[in-house]
Short mmCIF file of C-alpha atoms in Angstrom, two decimals:
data_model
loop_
_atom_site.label_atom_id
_atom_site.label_comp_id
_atom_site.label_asym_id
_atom_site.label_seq_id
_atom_site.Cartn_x
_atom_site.Cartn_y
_atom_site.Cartn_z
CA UNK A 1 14.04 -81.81 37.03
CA UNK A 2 17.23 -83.69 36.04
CA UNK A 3 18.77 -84.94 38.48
CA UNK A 4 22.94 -84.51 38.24
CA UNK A 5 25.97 -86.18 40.16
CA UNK A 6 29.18 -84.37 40.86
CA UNK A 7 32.34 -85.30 42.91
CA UNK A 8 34.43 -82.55 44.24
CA UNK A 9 36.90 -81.95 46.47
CA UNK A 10 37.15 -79.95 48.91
CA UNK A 11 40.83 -79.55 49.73
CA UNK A 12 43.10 -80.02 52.31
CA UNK A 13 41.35 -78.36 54.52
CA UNK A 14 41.39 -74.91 54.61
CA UNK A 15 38.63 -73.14 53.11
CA UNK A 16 40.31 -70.81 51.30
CA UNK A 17 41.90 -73.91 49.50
CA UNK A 18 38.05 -74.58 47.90
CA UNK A 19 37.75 -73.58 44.42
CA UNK A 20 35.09 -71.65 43.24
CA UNK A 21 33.96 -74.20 41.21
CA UNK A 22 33.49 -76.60 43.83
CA UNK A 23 31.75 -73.43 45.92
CA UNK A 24 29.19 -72.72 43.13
CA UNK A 25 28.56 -76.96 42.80
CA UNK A 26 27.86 -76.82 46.54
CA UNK A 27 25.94 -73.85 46.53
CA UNK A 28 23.08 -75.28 43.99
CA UNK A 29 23.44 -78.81 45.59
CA UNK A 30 20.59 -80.42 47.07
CA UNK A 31 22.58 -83.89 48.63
CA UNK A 32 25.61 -84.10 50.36
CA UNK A 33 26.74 -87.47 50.67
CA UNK A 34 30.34 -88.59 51.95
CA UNK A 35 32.85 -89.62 54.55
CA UNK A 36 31.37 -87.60 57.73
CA UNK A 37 34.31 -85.55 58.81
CA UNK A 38 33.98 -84.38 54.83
CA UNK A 39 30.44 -83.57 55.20
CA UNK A 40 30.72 -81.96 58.05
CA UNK A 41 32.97 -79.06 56.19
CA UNK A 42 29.70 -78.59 54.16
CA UNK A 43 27.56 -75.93 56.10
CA UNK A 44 23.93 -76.92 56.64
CA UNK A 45 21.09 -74.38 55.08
CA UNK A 46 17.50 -75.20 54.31
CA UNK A 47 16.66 -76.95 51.31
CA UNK A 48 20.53 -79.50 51.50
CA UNK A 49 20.05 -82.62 52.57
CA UNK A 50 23.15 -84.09 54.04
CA UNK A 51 24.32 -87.94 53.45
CA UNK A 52 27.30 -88.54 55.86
CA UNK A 53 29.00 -92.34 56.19
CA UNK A 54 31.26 -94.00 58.09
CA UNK A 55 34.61 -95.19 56.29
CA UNK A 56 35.09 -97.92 54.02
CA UNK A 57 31.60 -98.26 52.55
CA UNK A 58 32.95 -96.24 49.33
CA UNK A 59 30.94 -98.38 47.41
CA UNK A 60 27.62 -98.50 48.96
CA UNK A 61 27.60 -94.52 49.35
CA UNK A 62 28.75 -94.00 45.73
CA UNK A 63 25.42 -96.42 44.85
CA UNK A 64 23.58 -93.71 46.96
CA UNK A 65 24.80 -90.93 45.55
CA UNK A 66 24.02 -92.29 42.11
CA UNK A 67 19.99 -93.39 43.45
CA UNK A 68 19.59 -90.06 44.37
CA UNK A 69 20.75 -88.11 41.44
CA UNK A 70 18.61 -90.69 39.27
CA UNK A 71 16.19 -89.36 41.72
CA UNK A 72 16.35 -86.25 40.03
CA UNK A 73 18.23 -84.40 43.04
CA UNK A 74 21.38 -82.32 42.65
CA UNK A 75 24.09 -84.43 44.09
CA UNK A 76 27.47 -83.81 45.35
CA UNK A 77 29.71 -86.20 46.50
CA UNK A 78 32.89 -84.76 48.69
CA UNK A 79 36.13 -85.97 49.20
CA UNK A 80 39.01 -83.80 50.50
CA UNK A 81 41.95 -82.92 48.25
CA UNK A 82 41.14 -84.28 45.31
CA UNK A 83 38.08 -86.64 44.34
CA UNK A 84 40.24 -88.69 42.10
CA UNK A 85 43.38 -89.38 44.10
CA UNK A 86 42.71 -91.85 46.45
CA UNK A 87 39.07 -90.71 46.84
CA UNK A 88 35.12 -90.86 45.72
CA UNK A 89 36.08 -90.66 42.06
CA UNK A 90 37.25 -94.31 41.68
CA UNK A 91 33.60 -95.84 43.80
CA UNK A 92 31.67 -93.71 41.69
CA UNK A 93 33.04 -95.19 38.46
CA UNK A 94 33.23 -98.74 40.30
CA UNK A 95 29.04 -98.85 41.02
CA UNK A 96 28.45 -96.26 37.76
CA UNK A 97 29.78 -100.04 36.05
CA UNK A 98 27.54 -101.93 37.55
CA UNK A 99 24.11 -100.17 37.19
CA UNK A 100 23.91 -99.70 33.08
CA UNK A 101 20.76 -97.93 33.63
CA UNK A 102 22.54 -94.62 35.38
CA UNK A 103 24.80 -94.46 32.61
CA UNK A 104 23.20 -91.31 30.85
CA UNK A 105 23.06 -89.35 34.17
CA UNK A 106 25.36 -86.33 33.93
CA UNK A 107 28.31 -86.53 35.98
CA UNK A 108 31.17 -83.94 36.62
CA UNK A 109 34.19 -84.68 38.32
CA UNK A 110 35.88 -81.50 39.99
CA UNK A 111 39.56 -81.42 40.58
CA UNK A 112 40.62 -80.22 44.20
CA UNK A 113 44.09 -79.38 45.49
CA UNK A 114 45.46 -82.39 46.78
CA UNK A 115 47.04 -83.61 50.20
CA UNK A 116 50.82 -83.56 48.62
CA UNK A 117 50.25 -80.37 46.70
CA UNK A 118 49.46 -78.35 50.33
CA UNK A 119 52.45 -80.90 51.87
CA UNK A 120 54.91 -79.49 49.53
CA UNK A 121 53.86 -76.26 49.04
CA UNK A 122 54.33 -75.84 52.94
CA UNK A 123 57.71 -77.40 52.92
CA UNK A 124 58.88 -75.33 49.73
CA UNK A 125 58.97 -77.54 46.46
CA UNK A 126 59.82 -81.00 47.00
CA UNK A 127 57.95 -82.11 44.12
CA UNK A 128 59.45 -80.09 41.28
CA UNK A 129 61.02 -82.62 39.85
CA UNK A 130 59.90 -86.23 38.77
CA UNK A 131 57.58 -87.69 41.82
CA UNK A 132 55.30 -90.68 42.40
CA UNK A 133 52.35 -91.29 44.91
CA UNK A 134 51.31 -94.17 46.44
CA UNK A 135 48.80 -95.01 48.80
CA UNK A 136 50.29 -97.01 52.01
CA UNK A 137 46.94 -98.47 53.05
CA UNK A 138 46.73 -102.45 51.80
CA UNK A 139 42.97 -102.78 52.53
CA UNK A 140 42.51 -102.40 48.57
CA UNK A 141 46.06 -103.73 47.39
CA UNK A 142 48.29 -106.88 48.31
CA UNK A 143 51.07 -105.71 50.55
CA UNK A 144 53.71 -106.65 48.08
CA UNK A 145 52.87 -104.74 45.77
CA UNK A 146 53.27 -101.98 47.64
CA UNK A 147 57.03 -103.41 48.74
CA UNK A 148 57.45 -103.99 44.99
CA UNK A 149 56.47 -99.79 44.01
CA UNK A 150 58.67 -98.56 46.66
CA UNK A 151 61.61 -100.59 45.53
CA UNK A 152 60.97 -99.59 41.75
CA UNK A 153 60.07 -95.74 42.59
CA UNK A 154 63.41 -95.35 44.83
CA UNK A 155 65.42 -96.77 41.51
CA UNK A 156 63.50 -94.12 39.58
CA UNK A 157 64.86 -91.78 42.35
CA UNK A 158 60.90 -90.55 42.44
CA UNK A 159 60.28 -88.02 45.04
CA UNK A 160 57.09 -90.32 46.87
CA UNK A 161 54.37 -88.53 48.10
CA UNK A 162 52.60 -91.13 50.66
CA UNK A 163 49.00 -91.33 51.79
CA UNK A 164 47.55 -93.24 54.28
CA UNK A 165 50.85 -93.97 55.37
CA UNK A 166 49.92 -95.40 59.01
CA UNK A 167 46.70 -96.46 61.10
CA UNK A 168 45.85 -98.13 64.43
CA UNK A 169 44.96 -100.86 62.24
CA UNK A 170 47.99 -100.96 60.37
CA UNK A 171 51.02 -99.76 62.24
CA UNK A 172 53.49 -102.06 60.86
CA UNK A 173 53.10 -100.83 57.23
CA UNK A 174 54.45 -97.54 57.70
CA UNK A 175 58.18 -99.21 59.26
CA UNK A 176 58.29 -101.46 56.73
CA UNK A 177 58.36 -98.84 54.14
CA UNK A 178 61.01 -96.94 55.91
CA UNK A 179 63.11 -99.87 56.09
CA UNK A 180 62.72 -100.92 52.35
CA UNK A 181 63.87 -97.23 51.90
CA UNK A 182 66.62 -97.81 53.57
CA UNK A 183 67.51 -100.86 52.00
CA UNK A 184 67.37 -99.44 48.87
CA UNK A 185 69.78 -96.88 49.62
CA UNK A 186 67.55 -93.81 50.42
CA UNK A 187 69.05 -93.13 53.95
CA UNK A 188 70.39 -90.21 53.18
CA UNK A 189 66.59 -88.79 51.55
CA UNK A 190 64.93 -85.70 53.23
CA UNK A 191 61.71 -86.93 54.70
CA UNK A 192 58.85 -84.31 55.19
CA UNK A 193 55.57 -85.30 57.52
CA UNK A 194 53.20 -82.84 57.06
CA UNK A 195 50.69 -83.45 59.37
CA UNK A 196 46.99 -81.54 59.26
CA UNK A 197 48.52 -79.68 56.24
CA UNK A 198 46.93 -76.25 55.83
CA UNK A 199 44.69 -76.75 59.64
CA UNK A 200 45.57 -74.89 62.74
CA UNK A 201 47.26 -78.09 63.32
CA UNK A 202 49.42 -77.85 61.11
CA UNK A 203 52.70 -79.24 61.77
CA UNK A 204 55.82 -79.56 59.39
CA UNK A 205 58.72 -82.10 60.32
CA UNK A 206 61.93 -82.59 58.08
CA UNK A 207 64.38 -85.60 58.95
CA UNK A 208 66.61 -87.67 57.13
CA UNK A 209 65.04 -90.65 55.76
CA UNK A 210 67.56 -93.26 58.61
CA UNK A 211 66.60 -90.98 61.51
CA UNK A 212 62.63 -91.02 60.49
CA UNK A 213 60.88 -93.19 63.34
CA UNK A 214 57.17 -94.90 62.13
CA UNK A 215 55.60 -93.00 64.89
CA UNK A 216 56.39 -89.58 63.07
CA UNK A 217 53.42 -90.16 61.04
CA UNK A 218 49.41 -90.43 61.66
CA UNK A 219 46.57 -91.02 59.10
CA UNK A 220 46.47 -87.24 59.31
CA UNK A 221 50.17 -87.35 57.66
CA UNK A 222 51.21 -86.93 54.14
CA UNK A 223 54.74 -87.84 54.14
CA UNK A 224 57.01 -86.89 51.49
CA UNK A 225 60.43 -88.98 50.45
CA UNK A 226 62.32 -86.59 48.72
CA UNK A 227 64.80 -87.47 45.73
CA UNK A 228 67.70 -87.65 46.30
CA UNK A 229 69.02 -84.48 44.74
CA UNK A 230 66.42 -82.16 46.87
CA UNK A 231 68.41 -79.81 49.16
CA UNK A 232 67.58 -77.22 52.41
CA UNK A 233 67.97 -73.91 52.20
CA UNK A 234 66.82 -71.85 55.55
CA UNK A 235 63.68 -73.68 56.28
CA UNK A 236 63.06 -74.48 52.65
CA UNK A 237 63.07 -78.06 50.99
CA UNK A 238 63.29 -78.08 47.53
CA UNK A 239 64.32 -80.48 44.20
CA UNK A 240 66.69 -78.87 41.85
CA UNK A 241 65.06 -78.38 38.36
CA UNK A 242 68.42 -79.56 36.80
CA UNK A 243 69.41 -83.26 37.29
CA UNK A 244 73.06 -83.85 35.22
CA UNK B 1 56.55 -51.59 54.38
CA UNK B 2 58.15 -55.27 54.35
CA UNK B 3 57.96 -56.48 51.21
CA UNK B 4 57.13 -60.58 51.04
CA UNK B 5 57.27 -63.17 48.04
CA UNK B 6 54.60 -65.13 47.37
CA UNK B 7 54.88 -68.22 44.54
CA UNK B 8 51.49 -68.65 43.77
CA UNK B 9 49.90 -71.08 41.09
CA UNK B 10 46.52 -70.09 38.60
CA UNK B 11 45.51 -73.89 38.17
CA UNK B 12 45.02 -75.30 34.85
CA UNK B 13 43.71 -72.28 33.25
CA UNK B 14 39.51 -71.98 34.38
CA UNK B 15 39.45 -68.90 36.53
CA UNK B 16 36.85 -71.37 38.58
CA UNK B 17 40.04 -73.36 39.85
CA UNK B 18 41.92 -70.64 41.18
CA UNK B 19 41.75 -70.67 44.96
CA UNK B 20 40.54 -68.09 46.86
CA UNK B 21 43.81 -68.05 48.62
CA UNK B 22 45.55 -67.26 45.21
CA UNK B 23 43.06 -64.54 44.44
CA UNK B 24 43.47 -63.02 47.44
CA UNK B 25 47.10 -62.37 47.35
CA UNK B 26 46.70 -61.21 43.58
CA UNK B 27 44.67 -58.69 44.89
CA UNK B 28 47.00 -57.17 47.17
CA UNK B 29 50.62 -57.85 45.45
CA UNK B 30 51.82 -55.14 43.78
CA UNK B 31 54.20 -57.07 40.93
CA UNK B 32 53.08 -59.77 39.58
CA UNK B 33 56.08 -61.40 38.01
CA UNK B 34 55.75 -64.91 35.18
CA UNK B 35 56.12 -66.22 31.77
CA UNK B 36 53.75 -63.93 29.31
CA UNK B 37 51.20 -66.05 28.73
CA UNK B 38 50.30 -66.75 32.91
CA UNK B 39 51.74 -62.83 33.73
CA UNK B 40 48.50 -62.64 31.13
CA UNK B 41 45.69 -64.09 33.31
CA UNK B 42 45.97 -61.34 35.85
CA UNK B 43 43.50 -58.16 34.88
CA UNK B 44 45.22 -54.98 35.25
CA UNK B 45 44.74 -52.30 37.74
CA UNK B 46 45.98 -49.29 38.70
CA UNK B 47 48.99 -49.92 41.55
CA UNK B 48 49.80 -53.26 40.29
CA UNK B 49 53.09 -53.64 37.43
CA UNK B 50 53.20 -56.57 35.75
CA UNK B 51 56.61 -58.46 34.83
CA UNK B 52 56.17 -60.80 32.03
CA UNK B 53 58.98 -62.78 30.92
CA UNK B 54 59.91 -65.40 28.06
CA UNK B 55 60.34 -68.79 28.78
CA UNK B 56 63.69 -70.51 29.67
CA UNK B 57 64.63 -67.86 32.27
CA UNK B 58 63.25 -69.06 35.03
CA UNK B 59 66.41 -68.34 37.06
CA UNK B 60 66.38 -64.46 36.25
CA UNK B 61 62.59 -64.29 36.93
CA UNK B 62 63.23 -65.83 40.51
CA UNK B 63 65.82 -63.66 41.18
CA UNK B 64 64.18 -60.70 39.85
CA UNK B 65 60.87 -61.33 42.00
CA UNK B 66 63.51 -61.59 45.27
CA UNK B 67 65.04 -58.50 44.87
CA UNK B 68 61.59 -56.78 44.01
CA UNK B 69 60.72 -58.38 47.23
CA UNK B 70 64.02 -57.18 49.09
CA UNK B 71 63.12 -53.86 47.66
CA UNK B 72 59.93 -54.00 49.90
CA UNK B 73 56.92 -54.81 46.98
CA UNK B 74 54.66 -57.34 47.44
CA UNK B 75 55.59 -60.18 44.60
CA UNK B 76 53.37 -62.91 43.27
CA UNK B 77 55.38 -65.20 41.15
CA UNK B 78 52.98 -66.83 38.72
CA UNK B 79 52.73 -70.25 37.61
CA UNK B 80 49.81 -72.38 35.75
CA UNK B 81 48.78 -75.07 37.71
CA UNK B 82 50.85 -75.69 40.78
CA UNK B 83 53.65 -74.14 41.12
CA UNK B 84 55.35 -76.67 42.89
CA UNK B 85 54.92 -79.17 39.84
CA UNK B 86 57.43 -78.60 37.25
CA UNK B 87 57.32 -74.58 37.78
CA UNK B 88 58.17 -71.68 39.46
CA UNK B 89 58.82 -72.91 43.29
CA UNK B 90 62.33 -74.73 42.45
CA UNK B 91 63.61 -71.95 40.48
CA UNK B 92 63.04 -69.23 43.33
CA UNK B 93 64.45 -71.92 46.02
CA UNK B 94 67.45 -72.25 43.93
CA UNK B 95 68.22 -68.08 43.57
CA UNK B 96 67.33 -68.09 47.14
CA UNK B 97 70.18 -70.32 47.93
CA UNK B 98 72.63 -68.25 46.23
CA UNK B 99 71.22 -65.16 48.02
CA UNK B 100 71.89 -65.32 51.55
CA UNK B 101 71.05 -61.89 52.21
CA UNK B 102 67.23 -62.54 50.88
CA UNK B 103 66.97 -65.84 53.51
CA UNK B 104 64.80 -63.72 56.07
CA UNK B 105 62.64 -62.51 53.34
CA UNK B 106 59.01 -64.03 54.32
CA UNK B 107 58.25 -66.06 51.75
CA UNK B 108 54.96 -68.37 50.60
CA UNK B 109 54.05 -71.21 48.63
CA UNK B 110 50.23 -71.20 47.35
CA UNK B 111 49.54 -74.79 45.91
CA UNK B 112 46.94 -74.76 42.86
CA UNK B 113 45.59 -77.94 40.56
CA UNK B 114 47.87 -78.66 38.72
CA UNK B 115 47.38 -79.81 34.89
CA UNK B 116 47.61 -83.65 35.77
CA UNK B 117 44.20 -83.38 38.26
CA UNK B 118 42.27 -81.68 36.10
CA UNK B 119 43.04 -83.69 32.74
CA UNK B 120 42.21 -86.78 35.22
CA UNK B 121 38.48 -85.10 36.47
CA UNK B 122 37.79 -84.54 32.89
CA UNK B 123 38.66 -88.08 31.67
CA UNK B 124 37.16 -89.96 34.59
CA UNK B 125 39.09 -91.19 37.34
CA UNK B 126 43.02 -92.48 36.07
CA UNK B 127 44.81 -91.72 38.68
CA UNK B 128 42.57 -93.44 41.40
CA UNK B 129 45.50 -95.78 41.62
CA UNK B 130 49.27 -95.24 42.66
CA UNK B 131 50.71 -92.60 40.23
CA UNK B 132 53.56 -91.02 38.71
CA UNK B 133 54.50 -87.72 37.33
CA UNK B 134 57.23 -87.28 34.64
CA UNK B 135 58.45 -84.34 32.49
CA UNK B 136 58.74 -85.28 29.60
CA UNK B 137 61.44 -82.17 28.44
CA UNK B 138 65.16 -82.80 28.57
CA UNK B 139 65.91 -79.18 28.86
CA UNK B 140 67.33 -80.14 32.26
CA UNK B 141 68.16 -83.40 32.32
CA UNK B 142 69.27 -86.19 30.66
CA UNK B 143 67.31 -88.07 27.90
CA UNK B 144 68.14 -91.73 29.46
CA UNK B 145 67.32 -90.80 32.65
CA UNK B 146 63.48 -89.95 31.41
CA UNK B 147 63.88 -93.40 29.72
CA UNK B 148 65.14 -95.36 33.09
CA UNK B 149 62.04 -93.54 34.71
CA UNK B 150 59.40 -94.58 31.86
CA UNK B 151 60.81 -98.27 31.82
CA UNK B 152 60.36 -98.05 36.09
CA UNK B 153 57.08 -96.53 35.74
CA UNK B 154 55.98 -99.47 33.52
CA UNK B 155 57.53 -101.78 36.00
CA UNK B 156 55.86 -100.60 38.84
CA UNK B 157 52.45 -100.40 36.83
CA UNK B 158 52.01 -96.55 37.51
CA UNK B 159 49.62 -94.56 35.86
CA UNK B 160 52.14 -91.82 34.20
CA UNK B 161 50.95 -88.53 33.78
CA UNK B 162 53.28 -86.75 31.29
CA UNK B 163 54.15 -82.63 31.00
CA UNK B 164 55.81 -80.80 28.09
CA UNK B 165 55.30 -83.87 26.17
CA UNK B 166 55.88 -82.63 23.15
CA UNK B 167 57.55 -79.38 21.88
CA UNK B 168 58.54 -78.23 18.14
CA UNK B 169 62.38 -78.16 19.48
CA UNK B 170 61.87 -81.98 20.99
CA UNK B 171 59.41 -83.52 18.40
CA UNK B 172 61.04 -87.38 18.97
CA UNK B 173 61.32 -87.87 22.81
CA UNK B 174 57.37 -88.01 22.76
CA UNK B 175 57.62 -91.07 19.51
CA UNK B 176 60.25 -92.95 21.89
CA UNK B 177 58.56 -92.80 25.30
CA UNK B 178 55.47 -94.63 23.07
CA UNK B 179 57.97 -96.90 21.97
CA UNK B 180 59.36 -97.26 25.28
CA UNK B 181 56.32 -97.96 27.08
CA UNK B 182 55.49 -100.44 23.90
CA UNK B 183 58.29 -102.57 24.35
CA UNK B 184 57.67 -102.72 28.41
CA UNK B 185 54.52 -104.04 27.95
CA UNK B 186 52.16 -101.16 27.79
CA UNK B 187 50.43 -101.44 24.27
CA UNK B 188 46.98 -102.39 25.58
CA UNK B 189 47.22 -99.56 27.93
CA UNK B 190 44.66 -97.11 27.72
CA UNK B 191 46.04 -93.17 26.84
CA UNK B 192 44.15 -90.11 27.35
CA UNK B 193 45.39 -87.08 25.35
CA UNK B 194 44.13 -84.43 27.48
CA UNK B 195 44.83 -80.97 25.10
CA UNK B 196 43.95 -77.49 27.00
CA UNK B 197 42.39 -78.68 30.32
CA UNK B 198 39.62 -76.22 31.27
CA UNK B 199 39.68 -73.89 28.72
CA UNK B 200 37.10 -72.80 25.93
CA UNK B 201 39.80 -75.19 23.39
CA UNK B 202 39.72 -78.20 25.62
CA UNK B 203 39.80 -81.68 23.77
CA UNK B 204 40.18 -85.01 25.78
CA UNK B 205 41.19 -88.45 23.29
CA UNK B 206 41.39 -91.70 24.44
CA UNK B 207 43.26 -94.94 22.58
CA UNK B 208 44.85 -97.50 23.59
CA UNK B 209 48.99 -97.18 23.39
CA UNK B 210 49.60 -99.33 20.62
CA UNK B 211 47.00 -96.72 18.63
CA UNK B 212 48.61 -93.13 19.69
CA UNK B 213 50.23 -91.13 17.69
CA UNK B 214 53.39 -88.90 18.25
CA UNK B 215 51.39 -86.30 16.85
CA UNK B 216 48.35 -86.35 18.77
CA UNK B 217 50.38 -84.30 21.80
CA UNK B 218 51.50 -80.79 21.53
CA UNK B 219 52.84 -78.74 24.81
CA UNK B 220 49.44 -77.48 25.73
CA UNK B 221 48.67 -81.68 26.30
CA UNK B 222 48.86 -83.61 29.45
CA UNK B 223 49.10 -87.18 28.24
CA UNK B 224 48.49 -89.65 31.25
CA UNK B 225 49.22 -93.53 30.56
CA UNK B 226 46.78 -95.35 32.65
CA UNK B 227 47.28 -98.01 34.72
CA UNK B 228 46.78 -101.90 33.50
CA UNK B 229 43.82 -102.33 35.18
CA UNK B 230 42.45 -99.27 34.04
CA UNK B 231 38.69 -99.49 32.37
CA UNK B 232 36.20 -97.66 30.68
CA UNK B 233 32.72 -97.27 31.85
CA UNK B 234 30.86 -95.15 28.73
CA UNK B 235 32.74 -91.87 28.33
CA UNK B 236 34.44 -92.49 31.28
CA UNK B 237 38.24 -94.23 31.92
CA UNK B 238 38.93 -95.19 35.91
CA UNK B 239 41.33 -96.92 37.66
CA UNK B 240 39.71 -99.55 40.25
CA UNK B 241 40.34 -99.26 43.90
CA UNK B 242 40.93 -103.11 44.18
CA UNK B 243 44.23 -104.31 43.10
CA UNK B 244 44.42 -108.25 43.95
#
């Protein structure tokens, strides 16, 4: 039998939040392989193997993934939200370059609702208007950079959906970027953290961007700068669809 | 019988990517309320009237789904893809706000993929990297502020994923973001023309900027501008993890 690679996402979190497409690809699978809290959303049943990892060895499970499908198993690789923001997607491609031979193996990619899709949704609709998202963590980027994106994006007046924005690892990131923001004039912003967006955990905090404090935000967070046109209405955030 | 308002998007047009969360309130509302062609993608039954609308009056719809609401039905405001992203949320925030009366009215946000994550599964992995998300229509706002955003964008080395590229009343805004992006520095950047995501009349291009044609985007195309570091592995385009 042919053996076939997927990557899906699974969502924020909630089940209900899983396309049936990703259902039906985990439903014929017979690998799991991925970041273990990921796998663990994956219900065991005879016949699935699963493949979980610890974090930051993208690369070696996306090799994995790609031995076993050549393997002739069904594989699926899981991310949540979306496989290609932020996620498996990127390692797949990555080790899919280095291994010429795997190149004919068929491969789907299946789209998932990501992290600041839920994060807005729950707040109202922070990113109807122009937005960017950028990924806080600098294990895979040079700090600056990052300094040098926020700077630009809060020019561009960019709603900026943030992953990753802080971990134990890297707590200083996270008040750096709030004081860039503030720098570049975005005091005033509406911030949303959206923590365990769409969990029983769920929790939904809205401050101005100068009375935001680092500690607001977790790796579980998804933090949302709005632009600087987005208003309140009851509990509501939203961006105006009309910018003069 | 309280009547509640739920804003609710069908993903990019596969009935396979709408969540079970969306499907689940479609089977229970009792308007369903939306531009024709989305109002469309909801069978008929008996119990359930449909409100289809033309575009450009997305105000009216909103506030016709809030007094349907008010009036004690159970509304599902349709958008494609999210409905957060360049759709129906903002508009029904913004009648809300000029209807106190409706503020108690319990009111939901369903997030769906939107256009810009599935043109991205089917292409590869482009938006791996730090993103950005631009309408490309200046029904609502100004043309040079779209061109301060695409020359920002470039800046910042965004991938740009671009809606409503392209429409028979706007045929040169899509020529000068090419040129735009061509004098910033972009012309080696690789485009992927991503026409009818997920449907039976799907049709993914990829060129390099300096190659792409005003012409080879229509509205039904989600154009995304990859990254510089962007590659191509086969069929595949992907945007590396590692930035140095």
């Amino acid at each position: 039998m042919t053996g076939t690679l997927t990557i899906a996402g699974l969502g924020p979190g909630d089940e209900a939040l899983i396309t049936p497409e990703v259902s039906a690809a985990l439903a014929i699978a017979t690998d799991i392989v991925g970041y273990v809290p990921y796998v663990t959303r994956v219900p065991p049943r005879e016949g699935l193997t699963l493949h979980p990892s610890d974090n930051r060895v993208e690369l070696q499970r996306a090799r994995e993934a790609l031995w076993l499908a050549a393997e002739g198993r069904q594989v699926v690789v899981v991310s949540s939200g979306d496989p290609g923001v932020f996620a498996m997607a990127s390692a797949v491609f990555e080790a899919l370059e280095d291994a010429p031979q795997w190149h004919d193996l068929p491969i789907r990619v299946l789209p998932g609702v990501t992290a600041m899709l839920a994060a807005a949704a729950s707040a109202g609709a922070p990113l109807g208007h122009d937005f960017c998202a950028i990924n806080l963590s600098d294990n895979l980027k040079p700090w600056p950079l990052i300094e040098h994106r926020l700077r630009l994006a809060a020019e561009a007046d960019f709603a900026i959906a943030m992953y990753n924005p802080r971990s134990a690892s890297r707590a200083d990131g996270f008040a750096r970027t709030l004081e860039i923001l503030k720098e570049a004039g975005c005091g005033e912003r509406i911030v949303i953290f959206a923590r365990a967006v769409s969990t029983p955990e769920q929790r939904i905090e809205t401050v101005e961007l100068r009375d935001a404090r680092p500690e607001m935000a977790d790796m579980r967070t998804l933090v949302i700068v709005c632009n600087s046109t987005t208003r309140q209405v009851g509990r509501w955030v939203y961006a105006p669809r009309q910018v003069r």
